[in-house]
PDB file of C-alpha atoms in Angstrom:
ATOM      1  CA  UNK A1195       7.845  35.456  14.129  1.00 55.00           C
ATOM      2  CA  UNK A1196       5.851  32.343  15.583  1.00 66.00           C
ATOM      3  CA  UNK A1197       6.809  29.304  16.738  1.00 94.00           C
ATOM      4  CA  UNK A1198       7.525  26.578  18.830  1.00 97.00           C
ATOM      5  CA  UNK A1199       9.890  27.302  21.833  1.00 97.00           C
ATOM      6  CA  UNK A1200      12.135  24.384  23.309  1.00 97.00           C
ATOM      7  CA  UNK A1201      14.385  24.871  26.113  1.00 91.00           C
ATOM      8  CA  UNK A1202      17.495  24.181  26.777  1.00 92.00           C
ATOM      9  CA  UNK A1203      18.558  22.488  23.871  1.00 94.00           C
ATOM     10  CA  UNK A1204      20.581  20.131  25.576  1.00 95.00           C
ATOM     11  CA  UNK A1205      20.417  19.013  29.421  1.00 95.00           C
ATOM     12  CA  UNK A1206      21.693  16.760  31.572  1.00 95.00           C
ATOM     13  CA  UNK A1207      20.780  15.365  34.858  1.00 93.00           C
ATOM     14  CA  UNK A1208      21.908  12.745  37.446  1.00 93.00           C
ATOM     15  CA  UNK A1209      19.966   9.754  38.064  1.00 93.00           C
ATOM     16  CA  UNK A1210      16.998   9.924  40.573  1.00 92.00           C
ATOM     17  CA  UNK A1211      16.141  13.569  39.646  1.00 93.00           C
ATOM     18  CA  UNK A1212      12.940  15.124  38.660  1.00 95.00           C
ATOM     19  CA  UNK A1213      13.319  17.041  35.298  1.00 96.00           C
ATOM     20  CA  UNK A1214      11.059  19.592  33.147  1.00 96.00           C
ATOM     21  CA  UNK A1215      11.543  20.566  29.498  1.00 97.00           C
ATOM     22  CA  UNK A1216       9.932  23.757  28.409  1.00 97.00           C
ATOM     23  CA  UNK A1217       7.725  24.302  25.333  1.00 98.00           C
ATOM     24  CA  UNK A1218       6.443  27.661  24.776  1.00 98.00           C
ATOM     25  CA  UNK A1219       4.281  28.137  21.561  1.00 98.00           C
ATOM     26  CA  UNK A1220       3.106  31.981  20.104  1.00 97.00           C
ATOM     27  CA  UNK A1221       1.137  30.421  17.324  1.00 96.00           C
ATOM     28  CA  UNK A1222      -2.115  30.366  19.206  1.00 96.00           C
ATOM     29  CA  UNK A1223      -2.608  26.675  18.631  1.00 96.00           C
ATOM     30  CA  UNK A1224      -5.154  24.348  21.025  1.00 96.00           C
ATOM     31  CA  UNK A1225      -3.677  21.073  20.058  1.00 97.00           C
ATOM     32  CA  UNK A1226      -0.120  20.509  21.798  1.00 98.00           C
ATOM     33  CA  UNK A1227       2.361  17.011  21.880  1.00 98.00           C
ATOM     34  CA  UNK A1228       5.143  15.416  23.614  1.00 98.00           C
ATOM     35  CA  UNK A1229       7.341  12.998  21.672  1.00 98.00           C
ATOM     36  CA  UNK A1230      10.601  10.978  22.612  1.00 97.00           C
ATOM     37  CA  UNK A1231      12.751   9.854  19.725  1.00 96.00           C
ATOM     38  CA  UNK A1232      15.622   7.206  20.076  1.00 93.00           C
ATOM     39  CA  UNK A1233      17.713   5.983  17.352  1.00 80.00           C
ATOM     40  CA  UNK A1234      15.407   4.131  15.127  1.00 71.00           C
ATOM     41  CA  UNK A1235      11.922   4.062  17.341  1.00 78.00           C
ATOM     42  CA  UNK A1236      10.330   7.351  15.746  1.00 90.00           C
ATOM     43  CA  UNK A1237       8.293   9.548  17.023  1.00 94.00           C
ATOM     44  CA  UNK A1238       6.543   7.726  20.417  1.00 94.00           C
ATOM     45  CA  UNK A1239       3.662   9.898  21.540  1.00 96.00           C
ATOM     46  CA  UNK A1240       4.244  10.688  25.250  1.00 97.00           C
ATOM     47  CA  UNK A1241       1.272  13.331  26.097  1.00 98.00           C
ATOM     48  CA  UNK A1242      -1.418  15.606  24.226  1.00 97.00           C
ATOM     49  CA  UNK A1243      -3.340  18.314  24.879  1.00 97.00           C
ATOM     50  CA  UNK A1244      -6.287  19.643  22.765  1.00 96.00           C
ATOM     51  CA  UNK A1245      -7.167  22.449  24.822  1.00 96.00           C
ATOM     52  CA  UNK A1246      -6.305  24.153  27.970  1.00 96.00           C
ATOM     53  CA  UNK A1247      -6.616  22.482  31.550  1.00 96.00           C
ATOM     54  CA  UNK A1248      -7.176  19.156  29.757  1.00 97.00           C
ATOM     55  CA  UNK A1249      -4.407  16.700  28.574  1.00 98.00           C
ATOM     56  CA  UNK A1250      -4.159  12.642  27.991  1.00 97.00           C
ATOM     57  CA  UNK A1251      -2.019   9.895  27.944  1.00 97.00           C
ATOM     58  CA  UNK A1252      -0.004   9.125  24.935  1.00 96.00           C
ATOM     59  CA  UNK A1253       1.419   5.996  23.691  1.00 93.00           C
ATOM     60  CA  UNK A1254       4.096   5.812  26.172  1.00 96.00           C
ATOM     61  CA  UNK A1255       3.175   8.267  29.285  1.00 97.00           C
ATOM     62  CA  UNK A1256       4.559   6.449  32.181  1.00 97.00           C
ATOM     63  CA  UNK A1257       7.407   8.088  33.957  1.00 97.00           C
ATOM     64  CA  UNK A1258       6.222  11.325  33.017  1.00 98.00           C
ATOM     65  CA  UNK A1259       3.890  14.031  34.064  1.00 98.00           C
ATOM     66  CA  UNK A1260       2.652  17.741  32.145  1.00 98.00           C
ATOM     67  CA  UNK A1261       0.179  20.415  32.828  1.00 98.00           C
ATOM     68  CA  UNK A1262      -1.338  23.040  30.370  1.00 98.00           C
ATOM     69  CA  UNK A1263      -2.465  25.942  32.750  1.00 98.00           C
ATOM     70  CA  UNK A1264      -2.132  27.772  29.320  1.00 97.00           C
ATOM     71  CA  UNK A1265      -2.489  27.667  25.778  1.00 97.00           C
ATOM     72  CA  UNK A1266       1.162  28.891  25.023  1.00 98.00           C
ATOM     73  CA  UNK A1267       2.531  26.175  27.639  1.00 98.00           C
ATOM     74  CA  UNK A1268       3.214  22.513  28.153  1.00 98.00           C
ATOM     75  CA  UNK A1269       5.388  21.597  30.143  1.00 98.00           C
ATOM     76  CA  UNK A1270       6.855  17.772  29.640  1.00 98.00           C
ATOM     77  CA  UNK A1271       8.630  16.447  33.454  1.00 97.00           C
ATOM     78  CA  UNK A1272      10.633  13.582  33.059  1.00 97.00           C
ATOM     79  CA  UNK A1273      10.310  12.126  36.801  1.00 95.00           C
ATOM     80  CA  UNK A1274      12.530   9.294  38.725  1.00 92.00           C
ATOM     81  CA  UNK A1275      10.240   6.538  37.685  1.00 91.00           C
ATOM     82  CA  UNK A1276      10.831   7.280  34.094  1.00 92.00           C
ATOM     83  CA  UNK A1277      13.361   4.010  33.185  1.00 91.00           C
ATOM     84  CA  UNK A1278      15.488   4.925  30.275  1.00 93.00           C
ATOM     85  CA  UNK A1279      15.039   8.953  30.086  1.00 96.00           C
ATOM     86  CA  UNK A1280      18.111   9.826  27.805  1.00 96.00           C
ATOM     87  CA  UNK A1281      16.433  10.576  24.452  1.00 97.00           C
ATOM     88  CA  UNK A1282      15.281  13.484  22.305  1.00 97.00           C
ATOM     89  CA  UNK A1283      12.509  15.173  23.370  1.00 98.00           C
ATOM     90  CA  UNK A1284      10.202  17.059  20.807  1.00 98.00           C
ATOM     91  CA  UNK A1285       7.442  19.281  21.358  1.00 98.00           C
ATOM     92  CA  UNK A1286       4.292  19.995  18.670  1.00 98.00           C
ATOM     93  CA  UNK A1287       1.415  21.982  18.093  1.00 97.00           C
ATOM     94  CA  UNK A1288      -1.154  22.665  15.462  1.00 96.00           C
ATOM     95  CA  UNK A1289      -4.054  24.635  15.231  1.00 93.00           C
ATOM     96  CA  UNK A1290      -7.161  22.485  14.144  1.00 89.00           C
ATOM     97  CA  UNK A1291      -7.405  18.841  13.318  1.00 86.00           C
ATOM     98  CA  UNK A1292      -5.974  17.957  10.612  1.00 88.00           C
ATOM     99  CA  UNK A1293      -3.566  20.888  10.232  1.00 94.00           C
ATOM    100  CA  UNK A1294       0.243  20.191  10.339  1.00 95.00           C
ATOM    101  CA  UNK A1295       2.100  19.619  13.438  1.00 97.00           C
ATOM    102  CA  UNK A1296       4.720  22.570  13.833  1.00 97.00           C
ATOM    103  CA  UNK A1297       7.632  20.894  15.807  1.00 98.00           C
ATOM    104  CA  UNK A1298      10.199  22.974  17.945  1.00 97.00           C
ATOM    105  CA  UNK A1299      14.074  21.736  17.872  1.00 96.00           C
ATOM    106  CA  UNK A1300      13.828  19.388  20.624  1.00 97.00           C
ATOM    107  CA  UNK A1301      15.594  19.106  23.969  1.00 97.00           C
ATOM    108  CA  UNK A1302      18.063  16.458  23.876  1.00 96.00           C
ATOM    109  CA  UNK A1303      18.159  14.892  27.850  1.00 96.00           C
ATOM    110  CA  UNK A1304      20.594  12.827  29.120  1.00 96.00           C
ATOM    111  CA  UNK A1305      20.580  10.979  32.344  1.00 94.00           C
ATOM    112  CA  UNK A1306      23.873   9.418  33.914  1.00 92.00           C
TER     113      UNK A1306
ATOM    114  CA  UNK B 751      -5.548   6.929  17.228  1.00 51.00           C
ATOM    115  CA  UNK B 752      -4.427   4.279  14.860  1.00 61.00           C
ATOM    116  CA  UNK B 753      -0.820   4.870  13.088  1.00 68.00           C
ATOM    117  CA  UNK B 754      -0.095   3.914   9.530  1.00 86.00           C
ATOM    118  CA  UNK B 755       2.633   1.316   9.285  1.00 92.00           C
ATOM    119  CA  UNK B 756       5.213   2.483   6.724  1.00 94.00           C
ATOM    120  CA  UNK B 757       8.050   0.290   4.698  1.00 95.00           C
ATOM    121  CA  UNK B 758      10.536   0.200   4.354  1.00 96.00           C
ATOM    122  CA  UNK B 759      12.331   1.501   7.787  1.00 94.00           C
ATOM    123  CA  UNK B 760      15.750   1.666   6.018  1.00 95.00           C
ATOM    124  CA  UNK B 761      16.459   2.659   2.761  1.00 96.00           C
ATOM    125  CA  UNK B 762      19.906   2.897   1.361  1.00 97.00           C
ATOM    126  CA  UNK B 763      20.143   4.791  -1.982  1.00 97.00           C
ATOM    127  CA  UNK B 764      22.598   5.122  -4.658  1.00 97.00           C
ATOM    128  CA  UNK B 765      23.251   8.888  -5.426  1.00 97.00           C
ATOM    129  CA  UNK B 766      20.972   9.365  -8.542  1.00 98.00           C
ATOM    130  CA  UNK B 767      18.399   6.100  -8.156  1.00 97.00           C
ATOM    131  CA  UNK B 768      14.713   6.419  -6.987  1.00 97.00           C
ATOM    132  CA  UNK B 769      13.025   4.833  -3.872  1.00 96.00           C
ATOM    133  CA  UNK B 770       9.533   4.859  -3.255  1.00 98.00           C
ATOM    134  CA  UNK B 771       8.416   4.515   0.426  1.00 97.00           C
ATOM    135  CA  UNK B 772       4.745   3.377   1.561  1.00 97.00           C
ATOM    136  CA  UNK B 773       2.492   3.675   3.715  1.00 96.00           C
ATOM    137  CA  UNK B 774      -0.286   1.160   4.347  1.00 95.00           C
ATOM    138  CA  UNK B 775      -3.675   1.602   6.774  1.00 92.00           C
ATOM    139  CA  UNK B 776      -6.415  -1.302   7.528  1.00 90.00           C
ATOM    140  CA  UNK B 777      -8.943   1.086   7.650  1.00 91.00           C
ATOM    141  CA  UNK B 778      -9.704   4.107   5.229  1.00 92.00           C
ATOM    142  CA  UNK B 779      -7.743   7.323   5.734  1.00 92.00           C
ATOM    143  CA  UNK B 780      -9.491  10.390   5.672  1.00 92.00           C
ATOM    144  CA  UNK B 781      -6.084  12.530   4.948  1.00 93.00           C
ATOM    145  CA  UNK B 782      -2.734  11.596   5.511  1.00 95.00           C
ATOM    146  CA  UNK B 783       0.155  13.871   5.610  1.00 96.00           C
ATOM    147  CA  UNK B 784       4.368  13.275   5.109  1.00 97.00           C
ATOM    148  CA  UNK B 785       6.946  14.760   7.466  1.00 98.00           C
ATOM    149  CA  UNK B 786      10.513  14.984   6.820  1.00 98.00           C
ATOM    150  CA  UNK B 787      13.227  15.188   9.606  1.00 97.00           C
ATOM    151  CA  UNK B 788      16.798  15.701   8.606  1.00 96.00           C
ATOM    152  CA  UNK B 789      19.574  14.381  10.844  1.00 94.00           C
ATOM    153  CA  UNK B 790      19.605  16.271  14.475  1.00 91.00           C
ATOM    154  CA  UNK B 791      16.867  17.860  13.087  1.00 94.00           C
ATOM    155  CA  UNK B 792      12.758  18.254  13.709  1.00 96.00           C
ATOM    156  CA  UNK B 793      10.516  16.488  11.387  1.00 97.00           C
ATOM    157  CA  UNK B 794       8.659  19.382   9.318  1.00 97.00           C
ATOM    158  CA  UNK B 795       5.641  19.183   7.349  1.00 97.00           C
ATOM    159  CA  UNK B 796       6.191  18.009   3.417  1.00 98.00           C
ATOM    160  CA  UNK B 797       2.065  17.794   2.230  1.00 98.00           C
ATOM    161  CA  UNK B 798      -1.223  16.856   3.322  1.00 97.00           C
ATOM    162  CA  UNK B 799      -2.702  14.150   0.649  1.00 97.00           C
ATOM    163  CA  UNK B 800      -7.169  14.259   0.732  1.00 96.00           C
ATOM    164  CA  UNK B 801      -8.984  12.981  -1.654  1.00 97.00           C
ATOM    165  CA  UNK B 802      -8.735   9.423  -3.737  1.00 97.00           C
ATOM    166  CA  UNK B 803      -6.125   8.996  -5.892  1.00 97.00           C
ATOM    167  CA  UNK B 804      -4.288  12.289  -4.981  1.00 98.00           C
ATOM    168  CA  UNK B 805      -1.235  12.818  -6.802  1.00 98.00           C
ATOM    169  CA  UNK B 806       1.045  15.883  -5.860  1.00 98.00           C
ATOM    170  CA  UNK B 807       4.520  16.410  -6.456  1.00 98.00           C
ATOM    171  CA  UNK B 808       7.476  18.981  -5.263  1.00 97.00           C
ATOM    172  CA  UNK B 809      10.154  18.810  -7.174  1.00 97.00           C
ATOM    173  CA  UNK B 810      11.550  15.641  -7.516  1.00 98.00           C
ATOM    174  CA  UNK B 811       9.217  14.265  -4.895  1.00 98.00           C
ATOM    175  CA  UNK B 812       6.120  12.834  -5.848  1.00 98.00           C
ATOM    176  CA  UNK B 813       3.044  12.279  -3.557  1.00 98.00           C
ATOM    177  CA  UNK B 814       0.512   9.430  -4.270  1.00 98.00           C
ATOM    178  CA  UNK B 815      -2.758   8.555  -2.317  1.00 98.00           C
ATOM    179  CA  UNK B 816      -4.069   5.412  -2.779  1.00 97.00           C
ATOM    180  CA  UNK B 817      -7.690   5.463  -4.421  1.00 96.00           C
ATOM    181  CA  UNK B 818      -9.082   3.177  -1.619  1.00 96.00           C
ATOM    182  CA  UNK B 819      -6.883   5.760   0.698  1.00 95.00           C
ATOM    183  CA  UNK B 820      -6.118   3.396   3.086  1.00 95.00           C
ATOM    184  CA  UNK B 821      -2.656   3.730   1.587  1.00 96.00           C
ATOM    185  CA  UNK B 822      -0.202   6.415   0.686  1.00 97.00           C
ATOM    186  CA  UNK B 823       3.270   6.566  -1.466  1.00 98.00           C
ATOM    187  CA  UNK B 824       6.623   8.773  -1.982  1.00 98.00           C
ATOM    188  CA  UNK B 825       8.518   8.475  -4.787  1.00 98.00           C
ATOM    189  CA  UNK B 826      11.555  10.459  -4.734  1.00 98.00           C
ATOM    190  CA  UNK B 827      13.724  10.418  -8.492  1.00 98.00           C
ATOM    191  CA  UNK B 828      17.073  11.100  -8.714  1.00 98.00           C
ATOM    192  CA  UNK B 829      17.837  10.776  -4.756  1.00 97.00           C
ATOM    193  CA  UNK B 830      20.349  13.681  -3.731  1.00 97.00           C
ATOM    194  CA  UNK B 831      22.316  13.554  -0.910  1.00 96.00           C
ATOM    195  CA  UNK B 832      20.137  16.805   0.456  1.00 97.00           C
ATOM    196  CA  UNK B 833      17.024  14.059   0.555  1.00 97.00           C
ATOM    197  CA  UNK B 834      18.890  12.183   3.390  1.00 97.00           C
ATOM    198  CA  UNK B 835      16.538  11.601   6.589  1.00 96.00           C
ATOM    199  CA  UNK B 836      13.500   9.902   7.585  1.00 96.00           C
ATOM    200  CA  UNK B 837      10.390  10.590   6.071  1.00 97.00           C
ATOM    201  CA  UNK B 838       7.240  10.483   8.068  1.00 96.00           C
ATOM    202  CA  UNK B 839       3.581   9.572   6.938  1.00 95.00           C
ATOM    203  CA  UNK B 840       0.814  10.600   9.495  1.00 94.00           C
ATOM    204  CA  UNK B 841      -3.205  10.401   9.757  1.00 90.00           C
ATOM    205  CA  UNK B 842      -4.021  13.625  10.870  1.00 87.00           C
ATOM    206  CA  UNK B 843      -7.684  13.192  11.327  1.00 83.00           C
ATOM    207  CA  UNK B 844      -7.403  12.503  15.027  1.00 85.00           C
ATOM    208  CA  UNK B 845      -6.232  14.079  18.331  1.00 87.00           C
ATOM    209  CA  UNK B 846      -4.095  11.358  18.942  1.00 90.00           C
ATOM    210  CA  UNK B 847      -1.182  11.556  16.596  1.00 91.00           C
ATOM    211  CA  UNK B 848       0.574   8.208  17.147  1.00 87.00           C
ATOM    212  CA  UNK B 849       3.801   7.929  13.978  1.00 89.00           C
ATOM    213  CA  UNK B 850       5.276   5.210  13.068  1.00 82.00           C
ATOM    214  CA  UNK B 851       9.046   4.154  12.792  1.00 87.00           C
ATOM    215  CA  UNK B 852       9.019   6.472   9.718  1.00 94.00           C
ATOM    216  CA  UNK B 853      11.303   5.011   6.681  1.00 96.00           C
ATOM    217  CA  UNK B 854      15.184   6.311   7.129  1.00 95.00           C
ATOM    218  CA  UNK B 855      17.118   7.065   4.209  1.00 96.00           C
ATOM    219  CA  UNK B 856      20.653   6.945   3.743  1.00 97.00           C
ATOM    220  CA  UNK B 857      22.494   7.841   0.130  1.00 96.00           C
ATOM    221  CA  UNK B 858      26.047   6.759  -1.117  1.00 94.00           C
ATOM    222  CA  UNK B 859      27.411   8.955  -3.417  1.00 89.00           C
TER     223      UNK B 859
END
């Protein structure tokens, strides 16, 4: 069955530490997202990647960092410098442009 | 990539009533799809919307593309309390997919 692989579901961290949420995708899409959702901001775009090795900034990037080493993978860390990091964190992919987005269930981060 | 802005944000429904939410581009869409995400949910694809003056409809949703496309509509009759979340339009046409604040919809039975 593909899909779109978030993990853990929920996580919490103390201030001042590094963090990295896992997305794992099987649906042998190119095109992958980061999003951070807080109570009514939508979807901000944090990081894409159309293709291996090769990712950009998003609408909001600073305060965070990813790689895509490979197609299934990318990785979203939340670093120190990231301000306000408690949010939902949701992970996309599609296949070609202007296919839908196929979302995982998010990673819900909280900082204290 | 340029996002659509959509209106209204909040939309509070009697049980039973229709709503229509928009959304409106400057510039011509080539495609524009609708995402819906229920509460503590993720947003999941509804329809993709093409060519001028598109209408599709699921159910009692109903699916409008503007013939200018640079603007997009959902009508939804006889809200349920099933059709509670927030409802997403998106230009899909670039790499860069950039939503907007989406409209949120509450109903009160």
């Amino acid at each position: 069955d593909g899909g779109i692989t978030q993990s853990p579901k929920y996580l919490f961290r103390k201030e001042g530490q590094n963090v990295t949420l896992s997305c794992e995708q099987n649906l042998n899409h190119d095109a992958m997202y980061w999003y951070r959702q807080d109570p009514g901001q939508g979807l901000r775009l944090i990081y894409y990647s159309q293709i291996v090795n090769d990712f950009q900034k998003g609408d909001i990037a600073e305060g965070y960092s990813v790689s895509r080493e490979k197609k299934e993978s990318f990785p979203l860390t939340v670093t120190s410098a990231q301000k306000n990091p408690t949010a939902f964190y949701l992970c996309a992919s599609r296949g070609t442009v202007n296919s839908p987005l196929h979302f995982g269930n998010g990673t819900r981060l909280t900082v204290t | 990539g340029q996002q659509v802005m959509q209106i209204p944000q909040y939309q509070h429904v009697q049980e039973g009533e229709d709503f229509t939410t928009y959304c409106n581009s400057s510039t011509t869409l080539s495609n524009i799809q609708w995402y819906k995400q229920r509460p503590g949910g993720h947003p999941v694809f509804l329809i993709q919307l093409v060519k001028s003056g598109e209408v599709k409809k699921q159910k009692r949703l109903t699916f409008q593309f503007g013939e200018a496309k640079k603007n997009s509509s959902l009508h939804i009759t006889a809200t349920q309390t099933t059709d509670v979340g927030t409802y997403f339009c998106l230009r899909s046409n670039d790499y860069k997919l950039s939503f907007g604040a989406g409209t949120t919809v509450t109903v009160r039975a």
